[in-house]
PDB file of C-alpha atoms in Angstrom:
ATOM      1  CA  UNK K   1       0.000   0.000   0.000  1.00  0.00           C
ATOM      2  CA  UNK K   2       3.168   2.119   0.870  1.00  0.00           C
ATOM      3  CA  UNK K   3       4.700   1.550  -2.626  1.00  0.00           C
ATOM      4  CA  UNK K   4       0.779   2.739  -4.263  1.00  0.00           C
ATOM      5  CA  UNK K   5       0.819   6.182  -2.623  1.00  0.00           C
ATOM      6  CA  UNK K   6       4.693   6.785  -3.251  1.00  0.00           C
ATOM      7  CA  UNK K   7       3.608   5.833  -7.250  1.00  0.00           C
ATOM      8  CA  UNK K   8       0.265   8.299  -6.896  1.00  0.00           C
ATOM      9  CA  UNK K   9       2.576  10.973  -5.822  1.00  0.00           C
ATOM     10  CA  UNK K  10       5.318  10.683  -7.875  1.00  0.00           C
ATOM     11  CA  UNK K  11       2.608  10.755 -10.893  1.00  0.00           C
ATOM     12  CA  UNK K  12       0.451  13.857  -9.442  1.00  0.00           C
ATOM     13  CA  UNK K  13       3.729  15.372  -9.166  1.00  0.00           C
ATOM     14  CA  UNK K  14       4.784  15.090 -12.454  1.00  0.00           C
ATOM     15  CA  UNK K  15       1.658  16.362 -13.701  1.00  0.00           C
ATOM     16  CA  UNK K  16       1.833  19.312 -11.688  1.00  0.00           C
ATOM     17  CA  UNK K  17       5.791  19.728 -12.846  1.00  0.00           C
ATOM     18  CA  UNK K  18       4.448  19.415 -16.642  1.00  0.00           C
ATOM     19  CA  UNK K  19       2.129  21.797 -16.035  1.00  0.00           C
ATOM     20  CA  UNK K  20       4.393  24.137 -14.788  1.00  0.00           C
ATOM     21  CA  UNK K  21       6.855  23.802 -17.286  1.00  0.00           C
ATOM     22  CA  UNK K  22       4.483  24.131 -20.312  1.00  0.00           C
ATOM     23  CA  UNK K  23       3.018  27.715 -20.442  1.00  0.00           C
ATOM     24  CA  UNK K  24      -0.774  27.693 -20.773  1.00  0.00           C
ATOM     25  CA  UNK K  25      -1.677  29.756 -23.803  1.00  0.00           C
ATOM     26  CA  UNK K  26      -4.368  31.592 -21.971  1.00  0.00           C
ATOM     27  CA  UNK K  27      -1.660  32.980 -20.243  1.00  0.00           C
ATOM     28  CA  UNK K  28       0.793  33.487 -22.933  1.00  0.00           C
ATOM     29  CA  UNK K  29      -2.161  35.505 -24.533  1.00  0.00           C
ATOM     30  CA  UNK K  30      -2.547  37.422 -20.911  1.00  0.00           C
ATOM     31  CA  UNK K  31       1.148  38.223 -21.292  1.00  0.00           C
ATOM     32  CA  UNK K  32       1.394  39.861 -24.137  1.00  0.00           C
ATOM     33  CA  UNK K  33      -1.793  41.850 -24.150  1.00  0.00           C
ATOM     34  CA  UNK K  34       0.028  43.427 -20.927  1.00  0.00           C
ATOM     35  CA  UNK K  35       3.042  43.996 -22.154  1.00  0.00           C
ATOM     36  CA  UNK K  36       2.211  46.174 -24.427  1.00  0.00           C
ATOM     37  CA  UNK K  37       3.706  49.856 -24.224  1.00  0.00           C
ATOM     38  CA  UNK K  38       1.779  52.409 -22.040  1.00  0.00           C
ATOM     39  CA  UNK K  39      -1.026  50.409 -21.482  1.00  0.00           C
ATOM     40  CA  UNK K  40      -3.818  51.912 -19.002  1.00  0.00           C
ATOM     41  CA  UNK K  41      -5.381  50.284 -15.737  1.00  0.00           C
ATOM     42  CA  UNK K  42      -8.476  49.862 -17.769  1.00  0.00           C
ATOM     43  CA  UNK K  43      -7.056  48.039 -20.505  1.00  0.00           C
ATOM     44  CA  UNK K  44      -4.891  46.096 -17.863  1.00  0.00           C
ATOM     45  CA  UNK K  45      -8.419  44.899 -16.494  1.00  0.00           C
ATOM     46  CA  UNK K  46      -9.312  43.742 -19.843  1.00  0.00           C
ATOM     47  CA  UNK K  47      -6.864  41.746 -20.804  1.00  0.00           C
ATOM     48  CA  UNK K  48      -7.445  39.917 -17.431  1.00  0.00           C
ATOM     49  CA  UNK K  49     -10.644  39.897 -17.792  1.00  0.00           C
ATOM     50  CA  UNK K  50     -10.549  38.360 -21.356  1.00  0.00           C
ATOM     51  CA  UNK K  51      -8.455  35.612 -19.791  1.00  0.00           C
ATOM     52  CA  UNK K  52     -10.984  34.810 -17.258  1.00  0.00           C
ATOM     53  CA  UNK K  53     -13.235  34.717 -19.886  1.00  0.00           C
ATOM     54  CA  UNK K  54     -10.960  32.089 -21.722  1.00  0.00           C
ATOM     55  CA  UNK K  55     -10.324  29.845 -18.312  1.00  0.00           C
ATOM     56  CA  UNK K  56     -14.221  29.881 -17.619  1.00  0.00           C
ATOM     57  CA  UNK K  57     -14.439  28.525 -21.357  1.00  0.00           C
ATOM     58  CA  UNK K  58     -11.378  25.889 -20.410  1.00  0.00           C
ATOM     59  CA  UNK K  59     -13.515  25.178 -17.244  1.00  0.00           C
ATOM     60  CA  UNK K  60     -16.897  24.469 -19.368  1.00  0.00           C
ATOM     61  CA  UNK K  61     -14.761  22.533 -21.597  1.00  0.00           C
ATOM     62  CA  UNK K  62     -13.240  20.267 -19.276  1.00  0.00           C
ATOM     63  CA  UNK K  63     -16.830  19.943 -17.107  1.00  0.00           C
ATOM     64  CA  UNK K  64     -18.523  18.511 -20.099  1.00  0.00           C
ATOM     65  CA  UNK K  65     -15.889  16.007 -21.042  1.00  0.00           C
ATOM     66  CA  UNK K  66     -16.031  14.888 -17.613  1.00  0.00           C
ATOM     67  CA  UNK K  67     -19.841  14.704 -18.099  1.00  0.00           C
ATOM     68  CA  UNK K  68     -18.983  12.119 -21.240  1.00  0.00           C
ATOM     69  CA  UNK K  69     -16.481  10.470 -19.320  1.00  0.00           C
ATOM     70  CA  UNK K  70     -17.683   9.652 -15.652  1.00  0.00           C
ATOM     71  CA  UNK K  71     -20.380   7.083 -14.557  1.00  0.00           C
ATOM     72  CA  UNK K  72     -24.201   8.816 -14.256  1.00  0.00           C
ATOM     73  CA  UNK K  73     -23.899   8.474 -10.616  1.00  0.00           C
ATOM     74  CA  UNK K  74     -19.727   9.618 -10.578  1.00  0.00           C
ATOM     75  CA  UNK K  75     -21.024  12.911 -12.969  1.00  0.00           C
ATOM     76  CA  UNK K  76     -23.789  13.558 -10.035  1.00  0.00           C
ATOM     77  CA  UNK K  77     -21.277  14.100  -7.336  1.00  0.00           C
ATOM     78  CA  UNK K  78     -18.754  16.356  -9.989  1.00  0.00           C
ATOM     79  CA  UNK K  79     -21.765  18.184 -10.686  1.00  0.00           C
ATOM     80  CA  UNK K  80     -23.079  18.773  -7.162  1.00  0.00           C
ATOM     81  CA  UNK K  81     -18.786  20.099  -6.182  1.00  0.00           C
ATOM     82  CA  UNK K  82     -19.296  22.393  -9.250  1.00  0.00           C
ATOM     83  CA  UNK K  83     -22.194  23.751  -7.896  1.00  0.00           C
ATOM     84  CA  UNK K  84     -20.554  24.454  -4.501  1.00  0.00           C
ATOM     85  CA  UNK K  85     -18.003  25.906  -6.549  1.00  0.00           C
ATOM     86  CA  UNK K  86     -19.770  28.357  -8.570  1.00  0.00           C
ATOM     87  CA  UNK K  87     -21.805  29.349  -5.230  1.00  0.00           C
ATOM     88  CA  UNK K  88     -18.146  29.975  -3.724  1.00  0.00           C
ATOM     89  CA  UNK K  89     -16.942  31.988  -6.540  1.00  0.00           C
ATOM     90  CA  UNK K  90     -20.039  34.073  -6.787  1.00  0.00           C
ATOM     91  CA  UNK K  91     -19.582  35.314  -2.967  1.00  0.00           C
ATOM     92  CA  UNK K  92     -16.107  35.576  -3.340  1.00  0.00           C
ATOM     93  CA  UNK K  93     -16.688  37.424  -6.621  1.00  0.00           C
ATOM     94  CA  UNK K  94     -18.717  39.885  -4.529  1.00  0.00           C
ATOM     95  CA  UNK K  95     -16.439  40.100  -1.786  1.00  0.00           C
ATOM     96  CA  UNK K  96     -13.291  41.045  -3.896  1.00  0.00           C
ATOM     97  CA  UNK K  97     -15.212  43.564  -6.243  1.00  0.00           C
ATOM     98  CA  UNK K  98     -16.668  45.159  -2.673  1.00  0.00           C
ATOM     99  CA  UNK K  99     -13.339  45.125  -1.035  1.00  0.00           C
ATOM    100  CA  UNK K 100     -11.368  46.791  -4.271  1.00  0.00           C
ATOM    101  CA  UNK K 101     -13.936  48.498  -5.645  1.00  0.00           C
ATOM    102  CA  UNK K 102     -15.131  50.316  -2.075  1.00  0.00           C
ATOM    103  CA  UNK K 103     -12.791  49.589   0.955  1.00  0.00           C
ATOM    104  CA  UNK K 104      -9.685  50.363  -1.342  1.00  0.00           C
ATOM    105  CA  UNK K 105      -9.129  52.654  -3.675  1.00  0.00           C
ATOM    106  CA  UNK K 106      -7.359  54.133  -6.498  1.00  0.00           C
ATOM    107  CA  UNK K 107      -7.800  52.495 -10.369  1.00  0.00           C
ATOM    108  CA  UNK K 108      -4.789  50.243  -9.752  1.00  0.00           C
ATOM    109  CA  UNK K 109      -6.811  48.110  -7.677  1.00  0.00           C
ATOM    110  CA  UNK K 110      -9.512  47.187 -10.513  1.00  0.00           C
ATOM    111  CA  UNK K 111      -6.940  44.871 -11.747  1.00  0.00           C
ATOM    112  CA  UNK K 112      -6.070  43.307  -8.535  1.00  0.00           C
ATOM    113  CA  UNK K 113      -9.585  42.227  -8.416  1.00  0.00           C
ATOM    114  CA  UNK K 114      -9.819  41.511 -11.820  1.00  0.00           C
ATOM    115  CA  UNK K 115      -6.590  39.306 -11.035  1.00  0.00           C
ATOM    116  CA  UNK K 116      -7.825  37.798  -8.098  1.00  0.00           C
ATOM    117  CA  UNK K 117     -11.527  36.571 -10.052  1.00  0.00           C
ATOM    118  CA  UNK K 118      -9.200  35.253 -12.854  1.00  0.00           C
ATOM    119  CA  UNK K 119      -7.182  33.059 -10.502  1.00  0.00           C
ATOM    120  CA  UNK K 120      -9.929  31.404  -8.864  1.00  0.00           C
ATOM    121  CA  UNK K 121     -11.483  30.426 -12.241  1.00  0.00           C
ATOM    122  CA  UNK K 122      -7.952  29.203 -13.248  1.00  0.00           C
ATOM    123  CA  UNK K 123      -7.415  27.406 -10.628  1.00  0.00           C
ATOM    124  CA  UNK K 124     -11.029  25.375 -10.899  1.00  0.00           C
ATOM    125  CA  UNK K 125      -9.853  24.716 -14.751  1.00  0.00           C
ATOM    126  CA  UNK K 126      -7.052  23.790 -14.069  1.00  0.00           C
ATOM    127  CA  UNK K 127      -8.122  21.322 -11.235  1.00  0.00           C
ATOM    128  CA  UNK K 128     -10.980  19.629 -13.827  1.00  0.00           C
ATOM    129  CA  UNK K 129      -8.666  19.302 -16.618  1.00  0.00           C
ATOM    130  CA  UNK K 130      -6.237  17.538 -13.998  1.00  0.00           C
ATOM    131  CA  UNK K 131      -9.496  15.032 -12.912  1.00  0.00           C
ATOM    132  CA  UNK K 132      -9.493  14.330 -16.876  1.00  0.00           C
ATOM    133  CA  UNK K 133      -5.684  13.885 -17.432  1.00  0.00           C
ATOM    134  CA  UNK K 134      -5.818  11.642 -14.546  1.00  0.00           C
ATOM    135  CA  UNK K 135      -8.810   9.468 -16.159  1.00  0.00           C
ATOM    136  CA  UNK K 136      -6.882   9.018 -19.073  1.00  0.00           C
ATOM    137  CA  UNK K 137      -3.929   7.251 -17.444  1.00  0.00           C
TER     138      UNK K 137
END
């Protein structure tokens, strides 16, 4: 049983590590749209908000293979976490545009939320597409 959890580790790790190493191209397209010269807060929010856009579309992507994938009764329980999820984002989502857009202020914190909301959706994608990479192996 030892040897099965050092091989499940060693495995999520290198799927982690390749994920790393590889550069989404969400971000790559993130990158460049803020690199360009004398770009303004607002146009820094939108090119993080246009990457949100594209993880929530990764996300959707990855949910509905999983839908194709998983057993009716394995889909259920995915389905009932994503809609735990989407209830956490939405009050989070509230809570970061109240606390940047009131508490704090100044423009330069419009991205910082806009960061913040395109993080969490990453980070859901990223953790479906993971369940799927791990189906496939």
């Amino acid at each position: 049983m030892h040897k099965f959890f050092i091989i499940v580790f060693s495995f999520l790790s290198l799927v982690t590590f390749s994920q790393t190493k590889k550069e989404n191209p969400i971000d790559i397209q993130e990158k460049k749209c803020l690199n360009k010269d004398d770009i303004s807060n607002a146009e820094q929010c939108n090119c993080t908000i246009k990457a949100q856009e594209s993880w929530d579309k990764e996300l959707n992507k990855y949910y509905n293979i999983l839908k194709t994938k998983l057993t009716k009764e394995d889909f259920e329980v995915l389905k009932n976490s994503q809609m735990q999820w989407i209830s956490y984002r939405d009050k989070e989502f509230l809570f970061i545009s109240k606390y940047f857009f009131e508490i704090k202020e100044g423009t330069m914190w419009y991205f910082v939320a806009a960061d913040k909301k395109r993080e969490i959706v990453k980070s859901r994608a990223l953790e479906l597409k993971n369940y799927y990479e791990m189906l496939e192996y």
